[in-house]
Coordinates of C-alpha atoms and ligand atoms in Angstrom, one line a residue:
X1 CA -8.2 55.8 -71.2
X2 CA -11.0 56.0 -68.7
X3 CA -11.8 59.3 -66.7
X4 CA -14.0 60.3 -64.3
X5 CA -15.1 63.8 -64.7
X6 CA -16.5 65.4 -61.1
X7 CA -19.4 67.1 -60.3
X8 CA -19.0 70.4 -58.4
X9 CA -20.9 72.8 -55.9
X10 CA -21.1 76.5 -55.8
X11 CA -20.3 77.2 -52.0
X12 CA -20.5 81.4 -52.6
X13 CA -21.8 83.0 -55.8
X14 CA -21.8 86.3 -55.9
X15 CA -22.7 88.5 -58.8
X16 CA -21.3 91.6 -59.0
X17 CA -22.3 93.7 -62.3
X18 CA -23.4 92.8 -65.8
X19 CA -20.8 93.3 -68.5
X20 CA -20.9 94.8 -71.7
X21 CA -20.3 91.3 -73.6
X22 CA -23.5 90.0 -72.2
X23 CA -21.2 87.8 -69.3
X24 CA -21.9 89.0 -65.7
X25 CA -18.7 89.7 -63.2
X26 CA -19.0 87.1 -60.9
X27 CA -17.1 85.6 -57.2
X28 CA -17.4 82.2 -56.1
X29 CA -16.1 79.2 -54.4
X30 CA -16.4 76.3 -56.2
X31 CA -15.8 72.4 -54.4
X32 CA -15.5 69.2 -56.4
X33 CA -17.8 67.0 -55.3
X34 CA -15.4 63.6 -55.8
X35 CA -18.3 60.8 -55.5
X36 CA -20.3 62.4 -58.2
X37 CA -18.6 62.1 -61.4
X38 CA -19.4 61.5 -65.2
X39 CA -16.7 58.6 -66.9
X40 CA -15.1 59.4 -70.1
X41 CA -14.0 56.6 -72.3
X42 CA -11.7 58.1 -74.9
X43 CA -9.7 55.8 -77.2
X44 CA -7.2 56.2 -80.5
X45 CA -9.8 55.5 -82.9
X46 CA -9.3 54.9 -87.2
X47 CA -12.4 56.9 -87.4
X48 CA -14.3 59.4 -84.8
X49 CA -16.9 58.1 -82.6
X50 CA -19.4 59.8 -80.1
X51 CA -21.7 58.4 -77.5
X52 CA -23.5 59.5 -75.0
X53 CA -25.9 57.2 -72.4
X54 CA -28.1 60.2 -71.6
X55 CA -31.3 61.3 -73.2
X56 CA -31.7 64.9 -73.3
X57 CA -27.8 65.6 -74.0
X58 CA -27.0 66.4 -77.5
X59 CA -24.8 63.7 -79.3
X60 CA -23.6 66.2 -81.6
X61 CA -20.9 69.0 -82.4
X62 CA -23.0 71.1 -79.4
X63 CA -22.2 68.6 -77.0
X64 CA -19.3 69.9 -75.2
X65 CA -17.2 66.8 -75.6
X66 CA -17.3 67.1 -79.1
X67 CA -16.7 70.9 -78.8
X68 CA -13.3 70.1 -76.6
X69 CA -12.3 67.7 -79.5
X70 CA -12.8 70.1 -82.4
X71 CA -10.7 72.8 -79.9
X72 CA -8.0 70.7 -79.0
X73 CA -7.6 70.0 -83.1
X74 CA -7.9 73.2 -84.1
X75 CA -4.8 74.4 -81.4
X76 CA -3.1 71.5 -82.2
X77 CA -3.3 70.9 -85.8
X78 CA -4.0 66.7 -85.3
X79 CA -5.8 64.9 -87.5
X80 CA -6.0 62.1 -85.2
X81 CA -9.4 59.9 -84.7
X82 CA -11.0 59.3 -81.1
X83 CA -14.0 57.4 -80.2
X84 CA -15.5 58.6 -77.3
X85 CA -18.1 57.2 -74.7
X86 CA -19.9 59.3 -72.2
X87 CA -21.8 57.9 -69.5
X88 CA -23.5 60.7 -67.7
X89 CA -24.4 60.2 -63.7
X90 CA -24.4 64.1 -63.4
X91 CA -27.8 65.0 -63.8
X92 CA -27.7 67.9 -66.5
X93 CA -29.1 71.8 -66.5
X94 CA -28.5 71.0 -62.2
X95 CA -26.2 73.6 -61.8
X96 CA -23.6 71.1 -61.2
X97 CA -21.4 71.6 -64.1
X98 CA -21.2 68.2 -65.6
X99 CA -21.3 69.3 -69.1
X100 CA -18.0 71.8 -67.8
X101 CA -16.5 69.1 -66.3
X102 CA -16.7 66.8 -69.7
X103 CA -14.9 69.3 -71.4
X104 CA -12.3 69.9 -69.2
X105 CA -11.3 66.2 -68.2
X106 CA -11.9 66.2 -72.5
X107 CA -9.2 68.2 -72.9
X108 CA -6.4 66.9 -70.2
X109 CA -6.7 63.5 -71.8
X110 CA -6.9 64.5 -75.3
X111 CA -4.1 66.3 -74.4
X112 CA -2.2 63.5 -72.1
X113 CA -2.7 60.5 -74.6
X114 CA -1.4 63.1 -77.5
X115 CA 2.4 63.8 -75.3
X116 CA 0.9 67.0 -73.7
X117 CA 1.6 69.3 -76.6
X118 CA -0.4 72.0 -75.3
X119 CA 1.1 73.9 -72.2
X120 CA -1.1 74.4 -69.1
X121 CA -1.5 77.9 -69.2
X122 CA -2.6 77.3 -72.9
X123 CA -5.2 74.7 -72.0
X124 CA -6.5 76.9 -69.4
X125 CA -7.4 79.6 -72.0
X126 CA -8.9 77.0 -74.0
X127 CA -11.2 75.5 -71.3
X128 CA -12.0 79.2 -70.7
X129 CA -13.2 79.6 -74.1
X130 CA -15.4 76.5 -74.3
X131 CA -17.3 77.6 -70.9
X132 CA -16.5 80.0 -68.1
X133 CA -16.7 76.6 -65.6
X134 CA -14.4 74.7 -67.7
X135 CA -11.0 76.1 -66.4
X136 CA -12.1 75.6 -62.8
X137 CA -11.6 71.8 -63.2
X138 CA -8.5 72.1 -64.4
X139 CA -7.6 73.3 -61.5
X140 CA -7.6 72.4 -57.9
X141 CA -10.3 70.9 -55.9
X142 CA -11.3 73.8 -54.0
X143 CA -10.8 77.9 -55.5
X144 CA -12.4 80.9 -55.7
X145 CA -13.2 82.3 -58.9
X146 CA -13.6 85.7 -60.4
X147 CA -13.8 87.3 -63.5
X148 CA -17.0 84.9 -65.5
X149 CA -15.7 82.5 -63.8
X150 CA -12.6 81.3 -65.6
X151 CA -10.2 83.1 -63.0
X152 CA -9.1 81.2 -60.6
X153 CA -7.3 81.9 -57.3
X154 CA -6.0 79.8 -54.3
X155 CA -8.1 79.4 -51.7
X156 CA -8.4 79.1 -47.8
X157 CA -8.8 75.5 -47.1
X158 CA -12.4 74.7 -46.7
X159 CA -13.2 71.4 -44.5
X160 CA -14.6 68.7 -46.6
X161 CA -18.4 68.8 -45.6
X162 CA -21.3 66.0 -45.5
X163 CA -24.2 67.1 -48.0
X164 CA -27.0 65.7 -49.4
X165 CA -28.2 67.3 -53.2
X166 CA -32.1 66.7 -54.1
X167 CA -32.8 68.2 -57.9
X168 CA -36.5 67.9 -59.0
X169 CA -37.2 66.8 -62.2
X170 CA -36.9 70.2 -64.1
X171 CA -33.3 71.8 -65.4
X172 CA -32.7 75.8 -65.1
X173 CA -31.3 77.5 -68.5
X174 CA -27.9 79.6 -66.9
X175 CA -28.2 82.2 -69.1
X176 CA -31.7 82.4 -68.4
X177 CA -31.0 82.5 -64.7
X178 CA -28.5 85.6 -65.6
X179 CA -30.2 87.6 -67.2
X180 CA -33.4 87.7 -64.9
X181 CA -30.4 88.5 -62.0
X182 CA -30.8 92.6 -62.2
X183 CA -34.1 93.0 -62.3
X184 CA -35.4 90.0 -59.7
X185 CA -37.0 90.5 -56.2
X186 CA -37.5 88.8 -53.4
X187 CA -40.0 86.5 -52.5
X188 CA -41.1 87.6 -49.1
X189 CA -40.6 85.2 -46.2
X190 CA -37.6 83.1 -48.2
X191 CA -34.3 83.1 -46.7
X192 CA -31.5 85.0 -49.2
X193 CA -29.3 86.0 -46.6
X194 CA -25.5 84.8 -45.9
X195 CA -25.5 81.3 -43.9
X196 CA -22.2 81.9 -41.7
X197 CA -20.3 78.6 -41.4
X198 CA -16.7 78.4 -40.3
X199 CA -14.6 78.7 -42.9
X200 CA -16.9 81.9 -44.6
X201 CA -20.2 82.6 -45.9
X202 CA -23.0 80.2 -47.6
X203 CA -25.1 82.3 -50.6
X204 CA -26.1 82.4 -53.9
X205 CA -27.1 85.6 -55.7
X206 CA -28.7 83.3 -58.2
X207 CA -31.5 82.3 -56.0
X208 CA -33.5 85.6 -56.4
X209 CA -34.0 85.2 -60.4
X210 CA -34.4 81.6 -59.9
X211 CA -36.7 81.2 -56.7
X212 CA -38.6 84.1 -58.7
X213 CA -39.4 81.3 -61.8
X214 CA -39.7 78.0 -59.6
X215 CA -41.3 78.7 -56.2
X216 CA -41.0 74.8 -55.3
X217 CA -36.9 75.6 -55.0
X218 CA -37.9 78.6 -52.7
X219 CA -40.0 76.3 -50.4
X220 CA -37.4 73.4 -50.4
X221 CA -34.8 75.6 -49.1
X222 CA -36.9 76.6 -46.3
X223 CA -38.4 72.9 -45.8
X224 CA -34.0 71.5 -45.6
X225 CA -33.5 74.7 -42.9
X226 CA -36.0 73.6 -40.4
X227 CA -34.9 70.2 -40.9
X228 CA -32.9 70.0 -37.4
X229 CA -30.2 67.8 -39.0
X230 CA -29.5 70.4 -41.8
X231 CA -26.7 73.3 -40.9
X232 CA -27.1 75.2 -43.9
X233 CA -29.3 75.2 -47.1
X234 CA -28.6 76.5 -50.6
X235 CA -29.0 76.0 -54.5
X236 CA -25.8 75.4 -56.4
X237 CA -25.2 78.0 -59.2
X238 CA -28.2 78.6 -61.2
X239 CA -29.9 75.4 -60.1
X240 CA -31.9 73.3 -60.3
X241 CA -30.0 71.7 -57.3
X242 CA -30.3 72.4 -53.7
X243 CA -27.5 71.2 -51.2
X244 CA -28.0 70.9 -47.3
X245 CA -25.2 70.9 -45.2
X246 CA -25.9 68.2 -42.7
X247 CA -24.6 68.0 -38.8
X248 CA -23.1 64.5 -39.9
X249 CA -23.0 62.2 -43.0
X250 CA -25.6 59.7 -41.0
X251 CA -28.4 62.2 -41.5
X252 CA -28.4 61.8 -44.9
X253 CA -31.0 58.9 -45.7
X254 CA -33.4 60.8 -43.2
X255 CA -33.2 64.3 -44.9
X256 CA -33.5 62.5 -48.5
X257 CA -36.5 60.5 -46.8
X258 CA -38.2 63.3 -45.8
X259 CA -37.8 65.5 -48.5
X260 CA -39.4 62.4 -51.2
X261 CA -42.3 61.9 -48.7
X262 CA -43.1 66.0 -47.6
X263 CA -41.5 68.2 -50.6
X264 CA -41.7 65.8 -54.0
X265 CA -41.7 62.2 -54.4
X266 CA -39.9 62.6 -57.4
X267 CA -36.3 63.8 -56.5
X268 CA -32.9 62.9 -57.7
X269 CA -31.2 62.6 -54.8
X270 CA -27.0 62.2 -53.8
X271 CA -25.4 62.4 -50.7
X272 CA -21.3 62.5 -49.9
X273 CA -18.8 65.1 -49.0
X274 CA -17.8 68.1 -50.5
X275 CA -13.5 68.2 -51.8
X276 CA -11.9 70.2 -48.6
X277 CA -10.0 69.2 -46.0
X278 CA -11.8 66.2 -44.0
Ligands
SUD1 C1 -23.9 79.6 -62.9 C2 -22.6 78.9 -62.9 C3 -21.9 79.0 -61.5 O1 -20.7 78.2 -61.4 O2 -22.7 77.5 -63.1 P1 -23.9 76.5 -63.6 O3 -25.1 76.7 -62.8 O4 -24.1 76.7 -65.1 O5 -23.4 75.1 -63.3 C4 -21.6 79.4 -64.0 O6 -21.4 80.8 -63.8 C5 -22.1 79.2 -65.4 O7 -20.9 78.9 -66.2 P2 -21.1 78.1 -67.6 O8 -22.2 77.1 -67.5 O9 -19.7 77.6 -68.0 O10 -21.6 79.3 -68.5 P3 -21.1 79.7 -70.0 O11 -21.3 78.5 -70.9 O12 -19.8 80.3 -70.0 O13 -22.2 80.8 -70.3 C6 -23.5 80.5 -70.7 C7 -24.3 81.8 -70.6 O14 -24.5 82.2 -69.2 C8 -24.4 83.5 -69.0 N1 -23.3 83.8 -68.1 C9 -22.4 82.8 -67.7 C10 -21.4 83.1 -66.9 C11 -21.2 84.4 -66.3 N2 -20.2 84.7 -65.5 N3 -22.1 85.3 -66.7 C12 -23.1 85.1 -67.5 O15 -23.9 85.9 -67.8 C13 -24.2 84.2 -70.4 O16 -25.4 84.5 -70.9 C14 -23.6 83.0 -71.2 O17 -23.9 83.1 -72.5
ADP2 N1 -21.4 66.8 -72.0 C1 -22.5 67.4 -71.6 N2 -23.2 67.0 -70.5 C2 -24.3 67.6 -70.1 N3 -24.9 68.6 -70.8 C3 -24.3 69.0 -71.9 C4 -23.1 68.4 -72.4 N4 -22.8 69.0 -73.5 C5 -23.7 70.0 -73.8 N5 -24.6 70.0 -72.8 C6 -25.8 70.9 -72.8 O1 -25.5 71.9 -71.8 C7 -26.6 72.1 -70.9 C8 -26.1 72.4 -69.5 O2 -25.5 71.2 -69.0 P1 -24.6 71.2 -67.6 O3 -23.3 71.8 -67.9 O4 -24.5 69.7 -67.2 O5 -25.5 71.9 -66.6 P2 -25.2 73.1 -65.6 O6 -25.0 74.4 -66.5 O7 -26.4 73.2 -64.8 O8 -24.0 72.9 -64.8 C9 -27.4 70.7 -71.0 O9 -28.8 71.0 -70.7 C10 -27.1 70.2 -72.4 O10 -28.1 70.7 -73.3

């Protein structure tokens, strides 16, 4: 079986308070981003197999692949053998969820190709318990999450939006990005503030600890919103990628252009459209 495994983009994250586990109370709206997916290869097997195409992911029992795997065994009590391929397109530690997303679209096939003997309700807890982004994929393409993020709740449609992403060359650590949340500041003269577009509020609580570390994200953000073709300008969860909401899909190649040859010729860059009503 082959499976594509989404990227997605933090529209709202708000954090509300740190919690006594060490886990912050967060809300957000999450969007798949369809055109920007990992593919999972996953086939009955006579012994296991894991690959992975990308360096700097680990091939081993901490890749969350493997960890879905070893889950869906231990819940279901199966001894049977999969070789698995991963061939990463999500660029990793971006704030994109990819490694999430692998573990979810994990599960639902290890589940499917086994005669779903885990119930969805179940499989939601156990996404839940391998990351708090895991359970959103399971879900639909657009929700609002609470809790660490493994709630999820129905959400007002939200349009389907053109956007380019541009991630330099450096990751961000999320728990790192937490726990610097309480005690960051702001960086005068960078733009925190709610963007208002018309289905609710653009913003990302997350910037302040993370603009704090990597002043180039600070100044790209600003860079995108005086770009006249960009509407709105934001990191996505704990970063390292920044999204621009563009007037229409044809801006795209000159925002990407101008950000390699003004902000850093050394970009990964994507553009498409958000999940959402078109
Ligand atoms: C920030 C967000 C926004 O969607 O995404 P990414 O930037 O990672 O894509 C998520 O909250 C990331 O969720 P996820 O990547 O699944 O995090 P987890 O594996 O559950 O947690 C990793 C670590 O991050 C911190 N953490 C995570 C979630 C949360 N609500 N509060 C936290 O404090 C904790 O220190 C935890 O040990
Ligand atoms: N399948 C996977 N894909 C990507 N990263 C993974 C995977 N499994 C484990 N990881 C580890 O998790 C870290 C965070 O990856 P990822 O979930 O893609 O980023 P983010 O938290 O920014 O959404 C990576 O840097 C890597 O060390």
């Amino acid at each position: 079986m082959i499976v594509e495994a989404p990227a997605k983009l933090n529209l709202s994250l708000r954090v509300l308070r740190r919690r006594g586990d060490g886990f912050h109370d967060i809300e957000s709206i999450m969007v798949r981003l369809p055109g920007l997916h990992d593919e999972l290869e996953i086939q009955a097997a006579e012994n296991d197999g894991f690959s992975c195409d990308a360096p700097g992911v680990p091939t081993d029992g901490s890749n969350l692949v493997v960890k879905a795997l070893n889950l869906f065994r231990r819940e279901t009590g199966s001894t049977d053998s999969w070789n698995i391929r991963l061939t990463k397109r999500v660029p990793h530690g971006a704030g994109l969820g990819g490694g999430s997303s692998d573990a979810a679209f994990t599960l639902q096939a290890l589940n499917e190709l086994s005669g779903n003997p885990v119930e969805n309700e179940r499989l939601l807890e156990i996404a839940g318990a391998l990351g708090s982004d895991v359970p959103f994929f399971l879900g639909e393409e657009v929700a609002k999450v609470s809790g660490r993020g493994e709630k999820l709740a129905v959400c007002e449609p939200v349009p389907a939006m053109p956007v380019v992403l541009l991630k330099p060359s450096f990751g961000v650590s999320t728990p790192g990005a937490y726990k610097a949340w309480k005690d960051s500041t702001e960086i005068p003269g960078i733009a925190y503030g709610s963007q208002a577009m018309p289905w609710g509020d653009l913003v990302n609580d997350l910037e302040r600890p993370v603009f704090a570390k990597h002043r180039m994200l600070a100044e790209m953000k600003m860079w995108l919103l005086e770009r006249p073709e960009v509407n709105a300008a934001i990191m996505s969860g704990s970063g390292s990628t920044m999204f621009a909401v563009l007037e229409s899909p044809d801006d795209a190649s000159t925002v990407v252009g101008g950000a390699l040859r003004e902000v850093d010729p050394t970009l990964w860059s994507w553009s498409g459209w958000t999940a959402g009503v078109r």
